[in-house]
Coordinates of N, CA and C in Angstrom, one line a residue:
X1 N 0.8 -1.2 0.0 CA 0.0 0.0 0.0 C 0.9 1.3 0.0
X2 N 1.4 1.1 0.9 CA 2.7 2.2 1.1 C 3.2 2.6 -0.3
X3 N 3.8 1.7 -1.2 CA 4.6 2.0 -2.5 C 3.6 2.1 -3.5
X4 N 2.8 2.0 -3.2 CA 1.7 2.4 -4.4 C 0.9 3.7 -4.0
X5 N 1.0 3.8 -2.4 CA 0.7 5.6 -2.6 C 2.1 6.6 -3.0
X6 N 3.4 6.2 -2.5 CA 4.7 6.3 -3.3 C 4.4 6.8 -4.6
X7 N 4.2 6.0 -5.2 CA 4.2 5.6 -6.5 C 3.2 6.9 -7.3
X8 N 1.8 7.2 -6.4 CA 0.9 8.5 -6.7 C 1.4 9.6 -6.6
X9 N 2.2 9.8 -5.6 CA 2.8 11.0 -5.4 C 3.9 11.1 -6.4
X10 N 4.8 10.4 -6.7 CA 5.9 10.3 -7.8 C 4.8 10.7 -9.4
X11 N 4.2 10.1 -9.5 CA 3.6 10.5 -11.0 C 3.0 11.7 -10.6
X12 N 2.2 12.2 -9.7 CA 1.4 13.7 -9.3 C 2.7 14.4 -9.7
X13 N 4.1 14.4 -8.7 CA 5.1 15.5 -9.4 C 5.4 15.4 -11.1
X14 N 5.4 14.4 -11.4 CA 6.2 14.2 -13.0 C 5.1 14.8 -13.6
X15 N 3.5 15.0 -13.5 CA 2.7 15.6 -13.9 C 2.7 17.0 -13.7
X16 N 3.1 17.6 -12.8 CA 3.2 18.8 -12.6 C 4.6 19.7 -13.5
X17 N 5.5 18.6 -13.2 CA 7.0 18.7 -14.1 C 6.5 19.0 -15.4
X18 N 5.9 18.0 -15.8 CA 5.6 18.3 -17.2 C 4.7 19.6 -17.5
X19 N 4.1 19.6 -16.5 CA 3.4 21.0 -17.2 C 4.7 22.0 -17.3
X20 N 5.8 22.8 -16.7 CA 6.0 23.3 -16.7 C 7.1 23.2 -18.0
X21 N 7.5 22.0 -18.3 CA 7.9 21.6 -19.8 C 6.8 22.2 -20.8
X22 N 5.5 22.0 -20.7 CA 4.8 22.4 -21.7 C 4.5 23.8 -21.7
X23 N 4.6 24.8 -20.8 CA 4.3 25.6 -20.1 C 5.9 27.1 -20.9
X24 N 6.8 26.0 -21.0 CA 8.0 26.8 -21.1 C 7.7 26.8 -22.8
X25 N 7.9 26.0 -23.4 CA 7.2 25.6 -24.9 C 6.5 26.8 -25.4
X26 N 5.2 26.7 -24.6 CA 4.3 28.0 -25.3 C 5.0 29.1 -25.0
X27 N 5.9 29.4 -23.6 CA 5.7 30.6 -24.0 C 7.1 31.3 -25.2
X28 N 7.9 30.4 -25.0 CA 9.2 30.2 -26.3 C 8.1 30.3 -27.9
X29 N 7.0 29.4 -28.2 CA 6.3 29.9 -29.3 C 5.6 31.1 -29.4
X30 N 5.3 31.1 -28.2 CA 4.7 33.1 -27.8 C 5.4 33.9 -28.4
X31 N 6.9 33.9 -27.4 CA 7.6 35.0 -27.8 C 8.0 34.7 -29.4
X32 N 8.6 33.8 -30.0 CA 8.7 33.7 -31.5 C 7.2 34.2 -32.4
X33 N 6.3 34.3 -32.4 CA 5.0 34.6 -32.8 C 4.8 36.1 -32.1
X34 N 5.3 36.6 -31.1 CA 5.0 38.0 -31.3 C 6.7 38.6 -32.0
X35 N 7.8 38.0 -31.8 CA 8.6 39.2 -32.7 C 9.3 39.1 -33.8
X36 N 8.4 37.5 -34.7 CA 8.3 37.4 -36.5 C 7.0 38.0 -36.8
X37 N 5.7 38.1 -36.0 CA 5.1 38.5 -36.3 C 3.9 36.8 -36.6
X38 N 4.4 35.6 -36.3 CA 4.2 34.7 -36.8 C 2.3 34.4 -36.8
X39 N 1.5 35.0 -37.5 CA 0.1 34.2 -36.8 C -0.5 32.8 -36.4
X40 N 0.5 31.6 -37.5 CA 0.3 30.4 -37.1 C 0.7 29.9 -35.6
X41 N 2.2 30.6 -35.6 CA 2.3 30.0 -34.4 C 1.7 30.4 -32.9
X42 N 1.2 31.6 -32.8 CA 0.3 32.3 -32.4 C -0.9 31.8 -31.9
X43 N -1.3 31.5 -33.2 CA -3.0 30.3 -33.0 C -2.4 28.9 -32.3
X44 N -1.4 28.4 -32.6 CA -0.8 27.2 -32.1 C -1.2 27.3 -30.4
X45 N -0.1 28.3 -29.8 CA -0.1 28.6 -29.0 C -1.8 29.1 -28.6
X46 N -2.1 29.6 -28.7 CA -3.5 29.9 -28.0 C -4.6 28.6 -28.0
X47 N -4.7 27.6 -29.2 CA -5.4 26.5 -29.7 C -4.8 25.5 -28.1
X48 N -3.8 25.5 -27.7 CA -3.3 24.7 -26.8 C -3.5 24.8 -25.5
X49 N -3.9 26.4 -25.2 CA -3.8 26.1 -23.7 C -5.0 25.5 -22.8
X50 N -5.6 25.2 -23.8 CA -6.8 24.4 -23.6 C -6.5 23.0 -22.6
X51 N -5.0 22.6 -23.5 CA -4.8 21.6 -22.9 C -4.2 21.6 -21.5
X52 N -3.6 22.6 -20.9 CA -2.8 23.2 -19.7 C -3.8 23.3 -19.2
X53 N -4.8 23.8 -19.3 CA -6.1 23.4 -18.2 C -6.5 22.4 -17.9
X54 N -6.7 21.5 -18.7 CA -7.3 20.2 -18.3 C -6.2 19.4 -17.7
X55 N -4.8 19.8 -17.7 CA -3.5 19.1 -17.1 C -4.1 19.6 -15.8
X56 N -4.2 20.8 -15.4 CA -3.7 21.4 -14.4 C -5.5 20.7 -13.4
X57 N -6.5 20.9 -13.8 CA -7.5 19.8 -13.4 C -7.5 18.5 -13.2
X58 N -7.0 18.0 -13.8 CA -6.6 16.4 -13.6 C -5.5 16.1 -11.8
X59 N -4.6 17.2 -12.5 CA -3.6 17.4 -11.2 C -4.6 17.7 -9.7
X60 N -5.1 18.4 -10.1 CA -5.9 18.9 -8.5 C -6.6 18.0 -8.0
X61 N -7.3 17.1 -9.4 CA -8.3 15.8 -9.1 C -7.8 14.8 -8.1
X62 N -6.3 14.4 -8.9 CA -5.5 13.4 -8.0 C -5.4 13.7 -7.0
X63 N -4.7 15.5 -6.7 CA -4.1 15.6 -4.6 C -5.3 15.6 -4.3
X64 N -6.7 15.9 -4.7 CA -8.1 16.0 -3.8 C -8.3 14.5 -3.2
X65 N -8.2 13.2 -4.2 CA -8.3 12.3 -4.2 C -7.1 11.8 -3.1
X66 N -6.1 12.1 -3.4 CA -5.1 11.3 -2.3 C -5.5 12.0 -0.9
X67 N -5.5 13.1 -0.6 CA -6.1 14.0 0.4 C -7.1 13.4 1.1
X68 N -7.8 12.6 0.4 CA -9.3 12.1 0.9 C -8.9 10.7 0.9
X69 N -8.4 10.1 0.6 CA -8.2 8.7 0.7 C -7.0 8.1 1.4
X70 N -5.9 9.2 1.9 CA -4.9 8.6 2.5 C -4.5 9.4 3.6
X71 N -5.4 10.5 3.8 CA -5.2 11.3 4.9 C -3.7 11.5 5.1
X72 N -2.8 12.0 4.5 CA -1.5 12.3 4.1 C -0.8 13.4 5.6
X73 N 0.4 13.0 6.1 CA 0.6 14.2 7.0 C 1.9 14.4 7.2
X74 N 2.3 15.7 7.9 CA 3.9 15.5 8.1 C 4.4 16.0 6.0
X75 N 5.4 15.7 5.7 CA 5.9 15.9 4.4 C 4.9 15.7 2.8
X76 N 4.4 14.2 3.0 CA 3.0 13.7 2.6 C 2.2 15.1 1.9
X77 N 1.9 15.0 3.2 CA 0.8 16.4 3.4 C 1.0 17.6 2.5
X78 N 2.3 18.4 2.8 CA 3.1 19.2 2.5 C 2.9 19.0 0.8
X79 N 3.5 17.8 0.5 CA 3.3 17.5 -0.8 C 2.2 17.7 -1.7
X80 N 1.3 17.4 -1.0 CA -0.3 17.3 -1.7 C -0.7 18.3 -1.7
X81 N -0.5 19.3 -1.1 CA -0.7 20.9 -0.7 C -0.2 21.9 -1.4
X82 N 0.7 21.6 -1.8 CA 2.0 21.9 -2.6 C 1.3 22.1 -4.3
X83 N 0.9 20.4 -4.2 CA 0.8 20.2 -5.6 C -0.5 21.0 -6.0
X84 N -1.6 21.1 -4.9 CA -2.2 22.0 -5.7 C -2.3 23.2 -6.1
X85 N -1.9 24.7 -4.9 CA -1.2 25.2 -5.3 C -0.4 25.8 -6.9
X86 N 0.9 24.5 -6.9 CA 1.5 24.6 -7.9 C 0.8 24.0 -9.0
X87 N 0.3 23.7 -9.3 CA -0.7 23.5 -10.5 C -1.4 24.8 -10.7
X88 N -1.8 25.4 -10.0 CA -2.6 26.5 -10.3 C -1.1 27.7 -10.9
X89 N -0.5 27.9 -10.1 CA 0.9 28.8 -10.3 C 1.2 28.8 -12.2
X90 N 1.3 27.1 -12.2 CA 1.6 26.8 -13.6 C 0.5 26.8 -14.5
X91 N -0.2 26.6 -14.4 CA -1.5 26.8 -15.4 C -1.4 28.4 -15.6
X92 N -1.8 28.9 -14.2 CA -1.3 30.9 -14.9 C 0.0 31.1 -15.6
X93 N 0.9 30.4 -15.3 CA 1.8 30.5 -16.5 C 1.3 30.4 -18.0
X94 N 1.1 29.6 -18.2 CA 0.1 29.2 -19.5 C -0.8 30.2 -20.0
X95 N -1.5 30.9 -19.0 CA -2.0 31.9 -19.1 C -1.5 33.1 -19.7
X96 N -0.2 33.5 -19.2 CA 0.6 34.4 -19.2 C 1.2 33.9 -21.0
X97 N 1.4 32.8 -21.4 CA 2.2 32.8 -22.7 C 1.1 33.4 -23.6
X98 N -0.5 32.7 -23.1 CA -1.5 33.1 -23.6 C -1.5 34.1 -24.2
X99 N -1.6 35.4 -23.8 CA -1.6 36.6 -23.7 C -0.7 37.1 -24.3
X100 N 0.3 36.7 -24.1 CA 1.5 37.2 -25.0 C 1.1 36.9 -26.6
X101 N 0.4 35.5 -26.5 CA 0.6 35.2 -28.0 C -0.6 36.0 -29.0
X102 N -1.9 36.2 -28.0 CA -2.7 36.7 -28.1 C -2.4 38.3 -28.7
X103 N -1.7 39.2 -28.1 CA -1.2 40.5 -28.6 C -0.6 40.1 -29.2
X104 N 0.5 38.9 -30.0 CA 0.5 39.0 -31.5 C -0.6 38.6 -32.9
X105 N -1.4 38.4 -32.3 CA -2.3 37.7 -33.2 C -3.3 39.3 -33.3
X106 N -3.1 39.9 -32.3 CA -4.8 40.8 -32.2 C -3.6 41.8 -33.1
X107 N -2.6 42.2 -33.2 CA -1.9 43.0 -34.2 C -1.6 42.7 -35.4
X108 N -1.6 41.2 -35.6 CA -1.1 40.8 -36.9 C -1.9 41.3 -37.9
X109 N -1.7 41.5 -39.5 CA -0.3 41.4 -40.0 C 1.2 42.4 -39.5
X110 N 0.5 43.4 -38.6 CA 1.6 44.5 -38.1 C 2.5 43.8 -37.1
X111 N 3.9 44.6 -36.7 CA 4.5 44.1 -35.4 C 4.0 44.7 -34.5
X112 N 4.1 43.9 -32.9 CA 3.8 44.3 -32.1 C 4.9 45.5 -31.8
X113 N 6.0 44.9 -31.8 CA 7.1 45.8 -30.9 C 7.8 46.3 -31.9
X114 N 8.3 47.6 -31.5 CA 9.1 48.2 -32.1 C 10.4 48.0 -32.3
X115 N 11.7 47.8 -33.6 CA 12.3 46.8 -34.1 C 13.4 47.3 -32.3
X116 N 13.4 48.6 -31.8 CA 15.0 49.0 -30.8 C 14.4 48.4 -29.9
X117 N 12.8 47.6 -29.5 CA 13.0 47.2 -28.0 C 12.6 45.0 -28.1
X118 N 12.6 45.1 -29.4 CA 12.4 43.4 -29.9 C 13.4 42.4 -29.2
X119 N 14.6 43.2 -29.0 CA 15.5 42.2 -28.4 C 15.6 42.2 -26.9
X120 N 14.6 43.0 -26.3 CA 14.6 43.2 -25.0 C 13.9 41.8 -24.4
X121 N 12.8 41.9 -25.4 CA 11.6 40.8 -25.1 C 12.1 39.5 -25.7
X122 N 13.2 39.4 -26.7 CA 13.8 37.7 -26.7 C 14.2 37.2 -25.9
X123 N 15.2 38.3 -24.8 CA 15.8 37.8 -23.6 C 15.1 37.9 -22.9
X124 N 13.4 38.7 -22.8 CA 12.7 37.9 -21.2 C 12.1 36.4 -21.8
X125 N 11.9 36.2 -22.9 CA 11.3 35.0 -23.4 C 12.7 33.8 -23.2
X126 N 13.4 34.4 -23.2 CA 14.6 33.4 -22.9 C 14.5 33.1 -21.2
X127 N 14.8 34.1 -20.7 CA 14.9 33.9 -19.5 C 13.3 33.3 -18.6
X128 N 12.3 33.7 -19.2 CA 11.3 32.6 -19.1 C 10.9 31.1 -19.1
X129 N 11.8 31.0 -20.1 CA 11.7 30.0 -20.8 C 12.4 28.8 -19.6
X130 N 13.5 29.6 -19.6 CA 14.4 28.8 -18.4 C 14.1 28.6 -17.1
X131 N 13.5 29.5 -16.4 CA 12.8 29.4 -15.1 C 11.9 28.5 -15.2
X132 N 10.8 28.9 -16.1 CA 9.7 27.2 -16.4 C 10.8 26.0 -16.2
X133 N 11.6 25.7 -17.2 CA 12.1 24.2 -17.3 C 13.0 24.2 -15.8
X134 N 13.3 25.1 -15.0 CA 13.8 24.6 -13.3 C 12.7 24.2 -12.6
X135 N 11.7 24.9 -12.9 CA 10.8 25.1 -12.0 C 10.5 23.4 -12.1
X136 N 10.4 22.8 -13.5 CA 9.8 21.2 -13.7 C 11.3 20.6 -12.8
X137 N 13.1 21.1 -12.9 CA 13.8 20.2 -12.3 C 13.6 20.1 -11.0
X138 N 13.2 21.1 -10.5 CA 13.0 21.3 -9.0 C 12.1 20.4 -8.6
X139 N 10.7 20.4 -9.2 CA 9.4 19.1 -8.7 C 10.2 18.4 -8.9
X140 N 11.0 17.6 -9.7 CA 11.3 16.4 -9.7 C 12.5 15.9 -8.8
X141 N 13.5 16.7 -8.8 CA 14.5 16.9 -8.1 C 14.5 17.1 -6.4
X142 N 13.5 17.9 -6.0 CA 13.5 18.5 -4.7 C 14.6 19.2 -4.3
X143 N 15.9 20.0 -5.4 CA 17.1 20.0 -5.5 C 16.9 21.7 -4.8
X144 N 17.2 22.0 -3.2 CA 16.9 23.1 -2.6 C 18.1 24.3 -3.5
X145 N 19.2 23.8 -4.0 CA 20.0 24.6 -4.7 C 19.9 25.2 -5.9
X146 N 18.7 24.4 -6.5 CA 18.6 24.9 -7.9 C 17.4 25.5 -7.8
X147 N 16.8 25.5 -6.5 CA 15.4 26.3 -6.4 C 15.8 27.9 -6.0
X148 N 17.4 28.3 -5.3 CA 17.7 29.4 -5.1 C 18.1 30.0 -6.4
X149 N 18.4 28.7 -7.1 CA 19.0 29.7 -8.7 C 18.0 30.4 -9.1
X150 N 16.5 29.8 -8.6 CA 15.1 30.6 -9.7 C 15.1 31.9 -9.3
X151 N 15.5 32.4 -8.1 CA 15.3 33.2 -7.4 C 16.7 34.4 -8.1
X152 N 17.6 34.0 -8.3 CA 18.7 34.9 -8.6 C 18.2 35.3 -10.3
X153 N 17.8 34.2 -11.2 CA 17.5 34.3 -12.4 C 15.9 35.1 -12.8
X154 N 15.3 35.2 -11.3 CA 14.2 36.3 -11.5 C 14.7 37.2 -11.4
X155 N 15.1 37.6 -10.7 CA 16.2 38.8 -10.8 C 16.9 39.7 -12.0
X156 N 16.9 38.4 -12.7 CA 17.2 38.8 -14.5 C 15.8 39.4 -15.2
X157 N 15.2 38.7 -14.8 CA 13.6 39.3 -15.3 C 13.4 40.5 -14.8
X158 N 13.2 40.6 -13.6 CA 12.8 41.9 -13.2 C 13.6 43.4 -13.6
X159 N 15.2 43.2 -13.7 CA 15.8 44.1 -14.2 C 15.6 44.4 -15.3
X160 N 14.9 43.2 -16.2 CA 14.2 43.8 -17.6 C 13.3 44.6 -18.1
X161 N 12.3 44.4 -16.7 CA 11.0 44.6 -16.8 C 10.7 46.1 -16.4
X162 N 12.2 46.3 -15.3 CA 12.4 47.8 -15.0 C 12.7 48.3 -16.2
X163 N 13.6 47.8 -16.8 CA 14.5 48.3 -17.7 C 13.1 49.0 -19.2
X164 N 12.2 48.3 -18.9 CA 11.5 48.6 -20.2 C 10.5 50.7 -20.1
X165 N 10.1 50.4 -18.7 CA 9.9 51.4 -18.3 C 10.9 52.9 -18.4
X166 N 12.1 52.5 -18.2 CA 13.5 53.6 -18.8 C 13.0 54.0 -20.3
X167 N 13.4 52.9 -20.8 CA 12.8 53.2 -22.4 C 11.6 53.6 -22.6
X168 N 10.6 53.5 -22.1 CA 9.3 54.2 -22.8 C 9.0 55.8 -22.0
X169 N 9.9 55.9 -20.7 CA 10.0 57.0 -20.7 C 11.1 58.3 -21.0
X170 N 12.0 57.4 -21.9 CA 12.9 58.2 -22.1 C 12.2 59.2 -23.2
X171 N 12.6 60.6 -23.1 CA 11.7 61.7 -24.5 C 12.0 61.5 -25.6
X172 N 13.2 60.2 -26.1 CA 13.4 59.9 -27.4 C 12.5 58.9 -28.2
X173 N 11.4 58.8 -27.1 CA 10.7 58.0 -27.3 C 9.9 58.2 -28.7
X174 N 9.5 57.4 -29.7 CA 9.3 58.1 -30.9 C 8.0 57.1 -31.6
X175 N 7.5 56.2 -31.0 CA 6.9 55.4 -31.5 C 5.4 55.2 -30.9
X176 N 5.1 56.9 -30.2 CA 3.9 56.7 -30.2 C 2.8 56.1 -28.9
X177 N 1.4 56.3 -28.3 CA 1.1 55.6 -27.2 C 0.6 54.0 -27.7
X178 N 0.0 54.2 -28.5 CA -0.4 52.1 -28.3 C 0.8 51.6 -28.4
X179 N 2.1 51.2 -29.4 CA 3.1 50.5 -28.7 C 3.6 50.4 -27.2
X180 N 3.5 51.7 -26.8 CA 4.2 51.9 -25.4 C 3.1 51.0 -24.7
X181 N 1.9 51.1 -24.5 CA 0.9 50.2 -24.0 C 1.0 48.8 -24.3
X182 N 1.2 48.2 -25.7 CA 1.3 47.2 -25.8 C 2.8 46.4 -25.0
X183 N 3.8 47.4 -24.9 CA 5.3 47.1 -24.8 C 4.6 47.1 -23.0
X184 N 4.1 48.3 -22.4 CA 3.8 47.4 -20.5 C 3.4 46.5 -20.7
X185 N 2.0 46.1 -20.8 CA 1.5 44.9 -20.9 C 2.1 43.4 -21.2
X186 N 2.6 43.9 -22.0 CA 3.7 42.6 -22.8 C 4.9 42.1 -21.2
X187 N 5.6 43.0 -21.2 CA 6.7 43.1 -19.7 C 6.4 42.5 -18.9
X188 N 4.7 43.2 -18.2 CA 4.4 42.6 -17.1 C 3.6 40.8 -17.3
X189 N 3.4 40.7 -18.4 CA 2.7 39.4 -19.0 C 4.6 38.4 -18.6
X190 N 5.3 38.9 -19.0 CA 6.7 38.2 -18.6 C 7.9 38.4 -17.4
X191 N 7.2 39.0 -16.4 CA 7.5 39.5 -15.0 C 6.6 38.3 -14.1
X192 N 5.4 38.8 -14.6 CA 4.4 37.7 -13.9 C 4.5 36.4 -14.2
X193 N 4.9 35.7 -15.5 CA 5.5 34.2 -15.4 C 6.6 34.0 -14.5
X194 N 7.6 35.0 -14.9 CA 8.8 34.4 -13.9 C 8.4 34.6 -12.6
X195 N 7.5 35.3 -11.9 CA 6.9 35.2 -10.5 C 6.3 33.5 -10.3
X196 N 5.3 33.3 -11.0 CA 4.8 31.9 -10.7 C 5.7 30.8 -10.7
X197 N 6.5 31.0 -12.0 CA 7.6 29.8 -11.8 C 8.9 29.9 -10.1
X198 N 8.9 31.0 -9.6 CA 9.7 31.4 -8.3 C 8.7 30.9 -7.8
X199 N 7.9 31.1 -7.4 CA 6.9 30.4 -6.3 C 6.6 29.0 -6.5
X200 N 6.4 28.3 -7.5 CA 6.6 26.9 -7.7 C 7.7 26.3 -7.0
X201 N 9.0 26.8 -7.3 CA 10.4 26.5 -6.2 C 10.0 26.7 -5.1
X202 N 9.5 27.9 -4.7 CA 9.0 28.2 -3.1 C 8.4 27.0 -2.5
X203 N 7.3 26.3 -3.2 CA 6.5 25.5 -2.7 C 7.2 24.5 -2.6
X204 N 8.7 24.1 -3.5 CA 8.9 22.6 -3.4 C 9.9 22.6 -1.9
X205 N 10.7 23.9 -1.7 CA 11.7 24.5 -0.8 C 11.0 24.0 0.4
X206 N 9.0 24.5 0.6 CA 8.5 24.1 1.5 C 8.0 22.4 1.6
X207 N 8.2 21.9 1.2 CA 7.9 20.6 0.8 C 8.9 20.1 1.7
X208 N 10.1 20.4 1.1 CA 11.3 19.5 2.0 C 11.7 20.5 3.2
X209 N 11.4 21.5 3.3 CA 12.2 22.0 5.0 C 11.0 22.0 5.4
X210 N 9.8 22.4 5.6 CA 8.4 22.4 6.4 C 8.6 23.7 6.5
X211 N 9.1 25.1 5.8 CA 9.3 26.5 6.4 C 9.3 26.9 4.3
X212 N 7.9 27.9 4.2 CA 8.1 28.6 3.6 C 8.8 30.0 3.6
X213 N 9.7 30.2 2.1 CA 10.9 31.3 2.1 C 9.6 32.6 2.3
X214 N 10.1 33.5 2.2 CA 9.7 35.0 2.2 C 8.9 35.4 1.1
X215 N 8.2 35.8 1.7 CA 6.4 36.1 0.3 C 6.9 36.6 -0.9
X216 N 6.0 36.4 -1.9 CA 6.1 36.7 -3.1 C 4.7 36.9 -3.6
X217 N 4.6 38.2 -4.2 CA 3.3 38.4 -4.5 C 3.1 37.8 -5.7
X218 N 2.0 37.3 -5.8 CA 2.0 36.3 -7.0 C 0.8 36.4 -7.7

């Protein structure tokens, strides 16, 4: 009995892992579909996150179910608590590529961003991209060292996300108010991923010490 509730909890994280594999995906085709301008891949991305919800439901289904049938406590517990949580965290991720891909599609055939700040936004989609795929080593790992890396590598996000605000208020600004609107939006749509993927770490950090780190508005 024992290694077959084992055994629940082992596939509940590999499911959550994987969302944030699939999760990192869209938003790497987000970002490529908003700064080629791509519409297919765009629709791709939006056609899909259909399926990140019904992942991230299934997931809640299982910890409700082990919750109720194994009365889980101590680390157990933690885990199952955790997991649901972190399913929600990563589904808003999903959300977040959503949206991104979404403002390329509601501009297409035009670009969204203007060609001097396009490379600002490869490197948050980069640095996105990467936080998702720790955020899956960490569920699987429990690896408390690579869950402080998410935390240093948000850090890279957020200096971006300041950084974009410099530029749209600098007076050489030349490109007008809807870009500058589309260009916040856009930032905080890639500020707010790398927040949920930091708090997914948070939750696994509290998994294995029983002491959640310092809040994170999320």
């Amino acid at each position: 009995m024992r290694d077959a509730y084992q055994e629940q909890l082992d596939t509940l994280a590999e499911e959550l892992a994987g969302m944030c594999d699939q999760v990192a995906d869209a938003l790497a085709k987000a970002t490529k579909a908003l700064l080629e301008s791509d519409l297919q891949l765009a629709e791709e991305v939006i056609s899909s996150d259909i399926r990140i919800d019904e992942l991230r439901a299934a997931a809640e289904e299982k910890a409700f179910a082990l919750l109720a049938l194994q009365a889980p406590v101590a680390t157990d517990l933690r885990t199952v608590v955790s997991a649901i949580h972190g399913a929600g965290d990563i589904e808003r991720m999903g959300d977040l590529a959503l949206h991104v891909a979404q403002a390329a599609r509601r501009r297409h055939p035009d670009p969204v961003l203007p060609a001097d700040v396009s490379g600002y936004f490869a490197e948050m989609g980069r640095v996105g991209c990467q936080l998702a795929h720790k955020a899956g080593d960490v569920i699987r790992s429990r690896d408390l060292a690579r869950a402080e890396e998410l935390e240093r590598d948000d850090d890279a996000m957020d200096d971006l996300h300041r950084h974009m605000f410099t530029v749209l208020m600098d007076p050489a600004w030349e490109h007008g108010v809807g870009p500058a609107v589309d260009i916040t939006l856009l930032a905080r749509f890639y500020e707010r991923y790398a927040d949920h993927a930091v708090a997914v770490a948070r939750r696994i950090v509290y998994v294995v010490t029983g002491r959640m780190p310092g809040p994170l508005a999320v």
